[in-house]
C-alpha positions as semicolon CSV with decimal commas, in nm:
position;residue;x (nm);y (nm);z (nm)
1;M;0,041;1,501;-1,633
2;A;0,095;1,139;-1,750
3;P;0,288;0,898;-1,531
4;P;0,653;0,850;-1,633
5;P;0,755;0,542;-1,826
6;S;0,926;0,267;-1,632
7;R;1,300;0,310;-1,595
8;S;1,366;-0,028;-1,755
9;G;1,205;0,098;-2,072
10;A;0,935;-0,170;-2,054
11;P;0,602;0,001;-2,129
12;L;0,343;0,016;-1,855
13;A;0,024;-0,159;-1,956
14;P;-0,214;0,103;-2,110
15;R;-0,489;0,028;-1,859
16;L;-0,252;0,099;-1,569
17;A;-0,093;0,406;-1,730
18;S;-0,437;0,558;-1,773
19;A;-0,539;0,466;-1,417
20;F;-0,231;0,627;-1,263
21;T;-0,254;0,951;-1,467
22;E;-0,461;1,133;-1,210
23;V;-0,413;0,937;-0,888
24;P;-0,081;0,748;-0,862
25;V;-0,201;0,539;-0,570
26;V;-0,306;0,175;-0,549
27;A;-0,565;0,110;-0,279
28;S;-0,483;-0,188;-0,062
29;V;-0,834;-0,296;0,034
30;I;-0,806;-0,537;0,327
31;G;-1,137;-0,699;0,401
32;T;-1,485;-0,564;0,329
33;E;-1,489;-0,267;0,568
34;P;-1,294;-0,018;0,341
35;L;-1,487;-0,116;0,028
36;R;-1,734;0,178;0,042
37;Q;-1,451;0,426;0,089
38;F;-1,272;0,287;-0,213
39;L;-1,583;0,292;-0,430
40;T;-1,619;0,670;-0,374
41;A;-1,247;0,749;-0,401
42;P;-1,082;0,878;-0,721
43;A;-0,813;0,605;-0,704
44;K;-0,877;0,360;-0,984
45;V;-0,665;0,057;-0,895
46;C;-0,701;-0,175;-0,599
47;I;-0,553;-0,489;-0,449
48;L;-0,807;-0,707;-0,269
49;A;-0,658;-0,892;0,025
50;S;-0,817;-1,107;0,297
51;F;-1,135;-1,162;0,100
52;T;-1,262;-1,520;0,120
53;V;-1,336;-1,719;-0,190
54;G;-1,704;-1,678;-0,115
55;Q;-1,689;-1,299;-0,096
56;L;-1,508;-1,245;-0,427
57;P;-1,811;-1,317;-0,654
58;K;-1,996;-1,024;-0,501
59;V;-1,711;-0,779;-0,454
60;V;-1,518;-0,808;-0,784
61;P;-1,812;-0,748;-1,026
62;A;-1,927;-0,448;-0,814
63;L;-1,586;-0,289;-0,841
64;V;-1,556;-0,358;-1,211
65;R;-1,897;-0,198;-1,271
66;A;-1,767;0,109;-1,086
67;G;-1,481;0,138;-1,336
68;K;-1,207;0,014;-1,100
69;T;-0,906;-0,199;-1,200
70;V;-0,907;-0,496;-0,966
71;F;-0,614;-0,710;-0,858
72;V;-0,665;-1,003;-0,622
73;N;-0,387;-1,107;-0,387
74;V;-0,421;-1,485;-0,422
75;D;-0,167;-1,543;-0,142
76;S;-0,403;-1,387;0,114
77;S;-0,745;-1,498;-0,001
78;P;-0,873;-1,767;0,234
79;G;-1,012;-2,068;0,051
80;L;-0,844;-1,979;-0,282
81;A;-0,598;-2,241;-0,402
82;Q;-0,246;-2,148;-0,511
83;D;-0,275;-2,292;-0,861
84;R;-0,392;-2,234;-1,218
85;G;-0,747;-2,312;-1,113
86;A;-0,745;-2,011;-0,881
87;L;-0,641;-1,783;-1,163
88;D;-0,910;-1,922;-1,395
89;Y;-1,166;-1,859;-1,115
90;I;-1,075;-1,498;-1,043
91;K;-1,050;-1,427;-1,418
92;S;-1,411;-1,561;-1,459
93;L;-1,528;-1,306;-1,202
94;G;-1,395;-1,015;-1,409
95;T;-1,077;-0,962;-1,212
96;H;-0,813;-0,769;-1,413
97;G;-0,502;-0,885;-1,237
98;V;-0,332;-1,114;-0,985
99;V;-0,083;-1,035;-0,706
100;S;0,145;-1,302;-0,570
101;T;0,493;-1,365;-0,434
102;R;0,496;-1,693;-0,623
103;L;0,681;-1,692;-0,956
104;S;0,478;-1,986;-1,082
105;L;0,148;-1,796;-1,048
106;I;0,292;-1,486;-1,216
107;E;0,409;-1,697;-1,509
108;K;0,063;-1,856;-1,543
109;G;-0,127;-1,527;-1,521
110;R;-0,027;-1,361;-1,845
111;P;-0,138;-1,642;-2,081
112;L;-0,481;-1,612;-1,920
113;G;-0,498;-1,241;-2,004
114;L;-0,444;-1,125;-1,646
115;L;-0,228;-0,835;-1,546
116;T;0,039;-0,959;-1,310
117;M;0,193;-0,792;-1,005
118;M;0,480;-0,975;-0,832
119;K;0,517;-0,890;-0,462
120;V;0,875;-0,887;-0,332
121;F;1,007;-0,821;0,020
122;V;1,361;-0,675;0,008
123;T;1,533;-0,753;0,337
124;D;1,901;-0,769;0,232
125;R;2,129;-0,774;-0,071
126;S;2,109;-1,149;-0,129
127;N;1,727;-1,133;-0,115
128;L;1,734;-0,844;-0,364
129;S;1,942;-1,048;-0,604
130;R;1,700;-1,339;-0,591
131;S;1,406;-1,107;-0,640
132;M;1,566;-0,952;-0,947
133;D;1,619;-1,298;-1,094
134;A;1,259;-1,398;-1,033
135;I;1,130;-1,076;-1,186
136;S;1,349;-1,131;-1,491
137;R;1,197;-1,475;-1,535
138;G;0,839;-1,382;-1,463
139;A;0,829;-1,045;-1,646
140;P;0,532;-0,913;-1,443
141;D;0,341;-0,603;-1,542
142;L;0,415;-0,452;-1,206
143;V;0,650;-0,526;-0,915
144;E;0,525;-0,444;-0,565
145;I;0,832;-0,361;-0,364
146;M;0,809;-0,386;0,015
147;P;0,890;-0,193;0,223
148;A;0,872;0,132;0,034
149;P;1,166;0,298;0,218
150;I;1,400;0,036;0,083
151;I;1,365;0,185;-0,266
152;G;1,579;0,477;-0,163
153;R;1,852;0,230;-0,066
154;M;1,847;0,047;-0,398
155;T;2,082;0,133;-0,676
156;A;1,941;0,268;-0,997
157;R;2,041;-0,062;-1,168
158;A;1,843;-0,265;-0,919
159;Q;1,535;-0,050;-0,954
160;R;1,549;-0,065;-1,330
161;A;1,552;-0,445;-1,301
162;M;1,243;-0,426;-1,076
163;S;1,041;-0,186;-1,290
164;P;0,765;-0,087;-1,332
165;S;0,737;-0,077;-0,953
166;V;0,476;0,003;-0,693
167;A;0,611;0,109;-0,355
168;A;0,426;-0,050;-0,065
169;G;0,460;-0,075;0,310
170;F;0,505;0,235;0,532
171;V;0,332;0,457;0,278
172;E;0,160;0,684;0,522
173;T;0,170;1,041;0,393
174;P;0,157;1,237;0,066
175;A;0,528;1,291;0,104
176;D;0,581;0,914;0,103
177;V;0,389;0,885;-0,226
178;A;0,578;1,181;-0,377
179;L;0,916;1,026;-0,279
180;A;0,826;0,690;-0,425
181;L;0,735;0,850;-0,758
182;A;1,052;1,065;-0,755
183;L;1,257;0,753;-0,707
184;G;1,100;0,596;-1,014
185;S;0,799;0,399;-0,898
186;V;0,485;0,439;-1,109
187;A;0,258;0,436;-0,803
188;A;0,248;0,377;-0,429
189;A;0,017;0,124;-0,255
190;T;-0,142;0,191;0,081
191;S;-0,432;0,085;0,301
192;D;-0,470;0,445;0,429
193;S;-0,796;0,553;0,259
194;R;-0,702;0,919;0,294
195;L;-0,431;0,870;0,033
196;W;-0,680;0,710;-0,212
197;H;-0,787;1,074;-0,282
198;L;-0,437;1,204;-0,347
199;R;-0,416;1,351;-0,695
200;R;-0,086;1,392;-0,882
201;D;-0,118;1,777;-0,875
202;Q;-0,145;1,763;-0,493
203;L;0,187;1,591;-0,440
204;P;0,437;1,786;-0,223
205;P;0,782;1,870;-0,358
206;V;1,064;1,622;-0,286
207;P;1,388;1,762;-0,140
208;P;1,692;1,680;-0,358
209;S;1,868;1,531;-0,057
210;A;1,603;1,252;-0,045
211;L;1,695;1,134;-0,395
212;K;2,056;1,049;-0,322
213;R;2,122;0,680;-0,390
214;P;2,396;0,453;-0,252
215;A;2,696;0,395;-0,471
216;A;2,678;0,074;-0,671
217;P;2,900;-0,206;-0,530
218;S;3,148;-0,385;-0,751
219;Q;2,910;-0,685;-0,758
220;E;2,537;-0,652;-0,694
């Protein structure tokens, strides 16, 4: 079964739609230790974090050769600058996409042909409003929403504005992945390697009570 379109109506990039068809999970690969597990897992998309600038030239090409879609979190790559030069560098290695909390990097990524994933931390309503504004300006291919449980507290309007989304943080069980998808995310991200094997047809049912959203306030 193919992944659902984003609620905002914006199409999911074909490469990502294909990758999430079977396994709707993004592997958060933190450091080199989990690499072997990811290489043998059916999950197709990863975010590399805590890889030094010297490690990336070995790691990225190996993952690309294995048919994986590779995002690099430039905010957490020691030695990698936070500028256009960093994007040029990871692009030259064969990286498919960039992850950052910085709007300026998201805006620079697309002209280089990189997929973009904007990472947002939703801590309160004012923070949510600022995040929605940044996403509107940056128009990323994906929005990584943290923590995942907050998605159930967001109004449908807010989630449409932050689509297509990947739920991240506190994604620990197949039920967490299933709920994220039921609430409209296109995938869930996790560092738990057991979930990198979770296929769409293995997802548990989501109880209707878990899908109730808060009423929209008069001003959001």
